[in-house]
Short mmCIF file of C-alpha atoms in Angstrom, two decimals:
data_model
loop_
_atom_site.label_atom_id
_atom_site.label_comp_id
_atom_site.label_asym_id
_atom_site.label_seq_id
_atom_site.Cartn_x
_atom_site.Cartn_y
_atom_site.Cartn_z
CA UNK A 1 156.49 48.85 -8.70
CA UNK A 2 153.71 51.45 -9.34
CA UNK A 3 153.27 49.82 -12.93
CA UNK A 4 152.64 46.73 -11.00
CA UNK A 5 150.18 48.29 -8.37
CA UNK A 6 148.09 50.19 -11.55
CA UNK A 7 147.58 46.62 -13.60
CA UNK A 8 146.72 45.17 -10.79
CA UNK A 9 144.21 47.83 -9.44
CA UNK A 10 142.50 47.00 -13.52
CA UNK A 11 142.21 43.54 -12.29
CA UNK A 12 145.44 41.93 -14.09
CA UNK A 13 147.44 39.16 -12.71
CA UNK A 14 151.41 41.01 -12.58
CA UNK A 15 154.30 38.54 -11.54
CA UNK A 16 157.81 38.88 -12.66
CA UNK A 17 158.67 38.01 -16.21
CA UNK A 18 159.45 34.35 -16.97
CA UNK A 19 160.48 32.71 -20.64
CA UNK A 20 157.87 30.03 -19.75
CA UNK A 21 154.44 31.14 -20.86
CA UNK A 22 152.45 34.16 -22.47
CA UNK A 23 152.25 37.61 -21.42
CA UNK A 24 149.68 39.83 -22.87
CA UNK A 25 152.43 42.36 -21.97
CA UNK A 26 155.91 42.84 -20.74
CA UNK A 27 157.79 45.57 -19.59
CA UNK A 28 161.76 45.35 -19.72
CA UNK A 29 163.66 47.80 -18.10
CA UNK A 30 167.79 48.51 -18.25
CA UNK A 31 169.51 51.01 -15.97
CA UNK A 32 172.92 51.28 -17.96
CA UNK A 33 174.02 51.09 -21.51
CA UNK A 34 175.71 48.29 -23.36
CA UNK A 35 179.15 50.11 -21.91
CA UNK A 36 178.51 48.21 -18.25
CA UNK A 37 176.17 45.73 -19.40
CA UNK A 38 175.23 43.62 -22.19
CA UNK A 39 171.32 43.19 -23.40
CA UNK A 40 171.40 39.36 -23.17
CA UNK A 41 167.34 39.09 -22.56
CA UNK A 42 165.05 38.70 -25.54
CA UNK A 43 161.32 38.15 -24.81
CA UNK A 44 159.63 36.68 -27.57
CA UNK A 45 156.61 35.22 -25.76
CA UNK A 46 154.40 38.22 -25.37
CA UNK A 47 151.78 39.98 -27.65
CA UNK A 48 153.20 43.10 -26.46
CA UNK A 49 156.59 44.56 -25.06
CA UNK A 50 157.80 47.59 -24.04
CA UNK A 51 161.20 48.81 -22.99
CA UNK A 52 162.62 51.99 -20.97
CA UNK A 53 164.85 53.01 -18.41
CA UNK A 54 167.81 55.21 -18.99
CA UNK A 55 169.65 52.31 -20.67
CA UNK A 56 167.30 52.60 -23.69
CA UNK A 57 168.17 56.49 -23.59
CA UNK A 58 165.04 59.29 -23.21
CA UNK A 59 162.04 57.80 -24.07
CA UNK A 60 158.29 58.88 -22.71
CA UNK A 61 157.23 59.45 -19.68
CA UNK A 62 154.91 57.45 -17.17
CA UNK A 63 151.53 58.62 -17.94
CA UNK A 64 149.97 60.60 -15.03
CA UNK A 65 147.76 57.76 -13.29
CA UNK A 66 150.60 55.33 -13.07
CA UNK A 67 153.23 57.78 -12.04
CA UNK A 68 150.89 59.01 -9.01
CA UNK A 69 150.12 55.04 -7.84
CA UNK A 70 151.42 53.80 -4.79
CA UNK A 71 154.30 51.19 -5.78
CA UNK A 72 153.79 47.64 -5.11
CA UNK A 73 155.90 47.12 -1.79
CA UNK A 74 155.01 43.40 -2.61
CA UNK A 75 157.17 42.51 -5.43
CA UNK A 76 160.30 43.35 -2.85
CA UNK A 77 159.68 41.24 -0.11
CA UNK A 78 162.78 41.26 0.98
CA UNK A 79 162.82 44.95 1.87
CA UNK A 80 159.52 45.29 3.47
CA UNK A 81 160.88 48.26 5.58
CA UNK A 82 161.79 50.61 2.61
CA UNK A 83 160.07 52.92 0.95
CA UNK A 84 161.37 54.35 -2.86
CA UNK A 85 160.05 57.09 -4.39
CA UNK A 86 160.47 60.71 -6.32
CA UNK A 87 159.37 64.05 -4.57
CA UNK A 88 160.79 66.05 -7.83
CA UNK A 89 161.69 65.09 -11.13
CA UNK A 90 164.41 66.59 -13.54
CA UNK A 91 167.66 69.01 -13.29
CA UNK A 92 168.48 71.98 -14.87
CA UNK A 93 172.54 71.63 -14.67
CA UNK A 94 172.25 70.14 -17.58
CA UNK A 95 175.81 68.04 -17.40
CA UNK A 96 177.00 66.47 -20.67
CA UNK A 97 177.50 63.02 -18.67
CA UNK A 98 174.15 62.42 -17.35
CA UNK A 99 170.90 61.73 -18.97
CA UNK A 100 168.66 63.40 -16.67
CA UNK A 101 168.17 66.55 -18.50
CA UNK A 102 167.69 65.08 -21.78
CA UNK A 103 165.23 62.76 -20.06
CA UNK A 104 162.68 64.23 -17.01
CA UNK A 105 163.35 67.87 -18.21
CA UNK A 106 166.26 70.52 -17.59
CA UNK A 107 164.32 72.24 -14.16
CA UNK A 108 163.51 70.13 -11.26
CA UNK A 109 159.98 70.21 -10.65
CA UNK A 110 157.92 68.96 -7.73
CA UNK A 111 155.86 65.59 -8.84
CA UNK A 112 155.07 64.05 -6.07
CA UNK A 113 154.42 64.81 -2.01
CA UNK A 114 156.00 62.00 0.24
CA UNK A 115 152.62 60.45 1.14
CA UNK A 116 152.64 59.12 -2.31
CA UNK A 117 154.77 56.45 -2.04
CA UNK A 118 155.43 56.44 2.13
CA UNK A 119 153.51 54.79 4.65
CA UNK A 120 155.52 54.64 7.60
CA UNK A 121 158.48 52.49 6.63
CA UNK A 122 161.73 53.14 8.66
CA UNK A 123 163.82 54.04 5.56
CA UNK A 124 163.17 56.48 2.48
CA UNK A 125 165.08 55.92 -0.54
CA UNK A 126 165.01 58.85 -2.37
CA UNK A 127 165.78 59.23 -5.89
CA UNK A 128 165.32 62.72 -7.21
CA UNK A 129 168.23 63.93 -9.20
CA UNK A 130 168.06 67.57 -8.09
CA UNK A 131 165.73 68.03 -4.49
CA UNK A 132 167.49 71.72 -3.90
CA UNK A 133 167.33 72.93 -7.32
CA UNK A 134 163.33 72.54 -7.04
CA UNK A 135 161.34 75.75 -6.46
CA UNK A 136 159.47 74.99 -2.81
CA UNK A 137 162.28 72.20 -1.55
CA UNK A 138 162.19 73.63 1.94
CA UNK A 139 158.32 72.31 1.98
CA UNK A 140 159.26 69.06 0.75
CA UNK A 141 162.35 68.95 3.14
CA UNK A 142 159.88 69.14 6.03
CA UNK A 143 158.32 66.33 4.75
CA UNK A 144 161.17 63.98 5.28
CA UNK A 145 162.12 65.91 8.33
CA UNK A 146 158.94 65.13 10.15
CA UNK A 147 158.45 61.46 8.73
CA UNK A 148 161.11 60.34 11.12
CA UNK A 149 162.42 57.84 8.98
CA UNK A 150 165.74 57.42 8.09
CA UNK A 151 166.47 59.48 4.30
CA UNK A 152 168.80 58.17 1.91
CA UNK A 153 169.44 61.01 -0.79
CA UNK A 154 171.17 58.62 -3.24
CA UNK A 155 171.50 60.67 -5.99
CA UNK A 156 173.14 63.12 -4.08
CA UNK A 157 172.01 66.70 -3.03
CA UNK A 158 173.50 69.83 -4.99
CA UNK A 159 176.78 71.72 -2.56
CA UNK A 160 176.19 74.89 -4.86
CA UNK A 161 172.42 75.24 -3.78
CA UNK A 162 172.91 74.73 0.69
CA UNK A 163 171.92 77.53 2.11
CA UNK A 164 171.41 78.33 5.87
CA UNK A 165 167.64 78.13 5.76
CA UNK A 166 167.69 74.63 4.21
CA UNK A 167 170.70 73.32 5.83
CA UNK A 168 168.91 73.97 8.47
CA UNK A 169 166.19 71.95 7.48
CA UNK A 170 168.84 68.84 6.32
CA UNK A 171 170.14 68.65 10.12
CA UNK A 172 166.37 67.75 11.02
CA UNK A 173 166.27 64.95 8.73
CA UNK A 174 167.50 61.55 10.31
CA UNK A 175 170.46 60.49 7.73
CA UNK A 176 173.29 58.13 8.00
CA UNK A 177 175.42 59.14 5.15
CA UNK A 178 174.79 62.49 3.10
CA UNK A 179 176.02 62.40 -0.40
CA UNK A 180 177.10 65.50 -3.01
CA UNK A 181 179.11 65.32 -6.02
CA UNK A 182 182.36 67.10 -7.19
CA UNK A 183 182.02 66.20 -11.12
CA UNK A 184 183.20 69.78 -13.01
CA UNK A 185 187.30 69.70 -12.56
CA UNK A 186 187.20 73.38 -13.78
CA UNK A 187 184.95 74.45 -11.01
CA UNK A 188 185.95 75.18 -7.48
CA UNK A 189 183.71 74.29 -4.87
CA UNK A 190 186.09 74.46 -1.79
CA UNK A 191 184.38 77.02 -0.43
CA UNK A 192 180.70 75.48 -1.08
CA UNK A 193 181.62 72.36 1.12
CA UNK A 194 183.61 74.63 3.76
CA UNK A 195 180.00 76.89 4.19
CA UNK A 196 178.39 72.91 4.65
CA UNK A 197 180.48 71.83 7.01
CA UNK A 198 179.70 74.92 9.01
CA UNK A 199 176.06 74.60 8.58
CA UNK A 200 175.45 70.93 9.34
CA UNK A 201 175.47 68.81 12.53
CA UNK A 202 177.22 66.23 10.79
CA UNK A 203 180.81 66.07 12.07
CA UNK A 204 181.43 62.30 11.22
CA UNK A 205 183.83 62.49 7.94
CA UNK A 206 182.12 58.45 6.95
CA UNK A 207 178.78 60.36 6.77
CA UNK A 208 179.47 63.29 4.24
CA UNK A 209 180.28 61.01 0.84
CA UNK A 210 181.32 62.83 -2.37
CA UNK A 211 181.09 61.45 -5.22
CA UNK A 212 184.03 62.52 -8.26
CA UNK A 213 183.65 61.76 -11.28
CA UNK A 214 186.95 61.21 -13.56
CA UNK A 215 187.56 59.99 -17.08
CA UNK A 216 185.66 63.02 -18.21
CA UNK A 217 187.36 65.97 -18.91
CA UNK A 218 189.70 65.79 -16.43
CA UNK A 219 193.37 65.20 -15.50
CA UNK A 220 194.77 62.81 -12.89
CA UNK A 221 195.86 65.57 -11.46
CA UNK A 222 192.74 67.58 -10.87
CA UNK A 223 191.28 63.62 -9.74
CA UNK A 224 193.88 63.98 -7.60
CA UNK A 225 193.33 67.24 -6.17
CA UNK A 226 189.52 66.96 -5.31
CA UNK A 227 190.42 64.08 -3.75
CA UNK A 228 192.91 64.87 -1.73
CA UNK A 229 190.89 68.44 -1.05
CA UNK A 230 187.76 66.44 0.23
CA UNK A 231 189.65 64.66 2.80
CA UNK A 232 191.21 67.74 4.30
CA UNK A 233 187.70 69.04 4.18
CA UNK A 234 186.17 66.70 6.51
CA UNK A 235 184.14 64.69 3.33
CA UNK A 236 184.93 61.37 2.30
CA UNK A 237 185.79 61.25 -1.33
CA UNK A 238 184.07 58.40 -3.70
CA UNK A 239 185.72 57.87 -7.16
CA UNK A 240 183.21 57.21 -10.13
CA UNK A 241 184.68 56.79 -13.56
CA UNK A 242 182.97 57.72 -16.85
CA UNK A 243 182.98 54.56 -19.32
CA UNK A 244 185.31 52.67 -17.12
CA UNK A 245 186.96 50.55 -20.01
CA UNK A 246 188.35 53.87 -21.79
CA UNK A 247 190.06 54.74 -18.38
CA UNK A 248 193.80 54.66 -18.14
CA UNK A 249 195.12 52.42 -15.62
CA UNK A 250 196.09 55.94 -13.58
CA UNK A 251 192.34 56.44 -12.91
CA UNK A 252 192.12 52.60 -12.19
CA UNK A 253 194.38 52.67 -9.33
CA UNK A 254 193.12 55.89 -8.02
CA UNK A 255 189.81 54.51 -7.82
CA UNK A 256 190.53 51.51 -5.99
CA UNK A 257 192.38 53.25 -3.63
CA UNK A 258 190.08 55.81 -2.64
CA UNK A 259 186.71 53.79 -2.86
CA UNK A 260 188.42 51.02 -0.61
CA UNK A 261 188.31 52.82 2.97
CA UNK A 262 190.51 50.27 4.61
CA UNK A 263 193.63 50.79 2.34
CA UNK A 264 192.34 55.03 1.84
CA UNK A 265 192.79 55.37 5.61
CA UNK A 266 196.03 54.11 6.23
CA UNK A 267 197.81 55.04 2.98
CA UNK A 268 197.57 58.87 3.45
CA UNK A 269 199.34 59.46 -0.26
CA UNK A 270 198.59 57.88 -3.60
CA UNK A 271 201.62 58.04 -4.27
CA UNK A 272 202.61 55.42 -1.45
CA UNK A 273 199.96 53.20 -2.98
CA UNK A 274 201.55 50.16 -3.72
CA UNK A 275 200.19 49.14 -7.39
CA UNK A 276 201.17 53.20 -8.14
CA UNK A 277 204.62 52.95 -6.95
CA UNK A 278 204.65 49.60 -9.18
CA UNK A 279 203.26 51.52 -11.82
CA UNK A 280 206.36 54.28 -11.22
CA UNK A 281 208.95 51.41 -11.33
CA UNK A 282 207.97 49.67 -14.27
CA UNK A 283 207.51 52.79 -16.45
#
């Protein structure tokens, strides 16, 4: 979208990509690697083409002037209410699973104030990978807090960084769901999401979504255990599995029956899931 809105503002014509034709230029973009999906497009009518997105790996970044343009709503009709944008860019955890480090830079930084890419739509998507871990968040919290609009943090905020002062300043933002992630097996953060649950105005279990990541590093059994920890905690647990064809059939299961809520609500125990006691009985 802002590469869209800064050819156009040079006077270019910008429409979605179509094999009919000639492009003077093309950009292709992939979120995910060949493990979740295949590179089937090849564009072979234009003079110029350039690739990126995380599914091409770490690769530059979007020069200044296009990075600070106001995204072109237009090409997403369909969502005229939204607005999608980046207040801070980069993460300094560093995890061996995610490409963010390797990619924006290992400290979040701020890049952006929400004016940027806001102009009074009712819902913010925002997509910074690490909003707490950026010196001056509080300022930037504010900034959602006083838009009014409904905030979707859907990369997830970091449990090990809430303090009171900006808890404080998450229960003025207007949010349906919360998300945080439980990805390190090794590391206990019980008492990180006990201090949130203290802190926040959010008593509704469906709004506080954690996302655990298995398949890497990790036994079923310490899947298991954040799992079943999360619930007793007041969260609601979201299974994410690294390179989902290398996962045993185990993680499978456990997946589908968490990240289903009808079946994860009345089956208290995994091990009263049907497929697992299937599993049990056929060895």
């Amino acid at each position: 979208m802002k590469l869209s809105a800064y050819h156009k503002a040079q006077g270019a014509d910008v429409e979605w990509w179509s094999p009919e034709g000639r492009y003077d230029l093309v950009y292709k973009s992939r979120v995910f690697t060949d493990t979740y999906s295949k590179d089937r497009i090849t564009v072979t009518n234009a003079d110029k083409l350039i690739c990126g997105g995380t599914g091409y790996g770490p690769g530059q970044n979007l020069p200044d002037a296009v990075e600070h343009t106001r995204p072109d709503y237009g090409l997403y009709p369909q969502f005229p209410d939204t607005a999608y944008g980046f207040l801070t860019r980069g993460c300094p955890n560093r995890c061996g699973f995610c490409i963010v480090s390797g990619k924006e830079g290992d400290k979040s930084v701020h890049t952006a104030d929400l004016s940027e890419f806001w102009d009074g739509q009712r819902e913010i998507k925002l997509m910074d990978a690490n909003l707490l871990a950026c010196p001056g968040h509080e300022r930037l919290i504010e900034q959602l807090a006083d838009s009014r609009s409904w905030v979707d943090f859907s990369q997830g905020l970091d449990i090990r960084l809430i303090t009171p002062d900006n808890a404080a300043l998450l229960n003025r933002v207007r949010t349906k769901t919360i998300h945080f992630a439980w990805d390190d097996p090794n590391a206990d953060l019980t008492g990180c999401f006990q201090r949130f649950s203290e802190l926040s105005k959010i008593r509704d279990f469906r709004r506080k979504r954690v996302y655990v990541l298995t398949n890497y590093n990790s036994t079923h059994e310490q899947d298991l255990y954040r799992v079943d920890i999360l619930r007793r905690m007041g969260f609601d647990p979201y299974v994410m599995i690294y390179e989902r064809p290398t996962a045993p059939p185990i993680t499978r299961h456990l997946q589908r029956w968490v990240n289903n809520k009808r079946i994860f609500r009345t089956v208290e125990h995994f091990a009263d899931y049907e497929p697992v006691k299937k599993l049990g009985r056929d060895g």
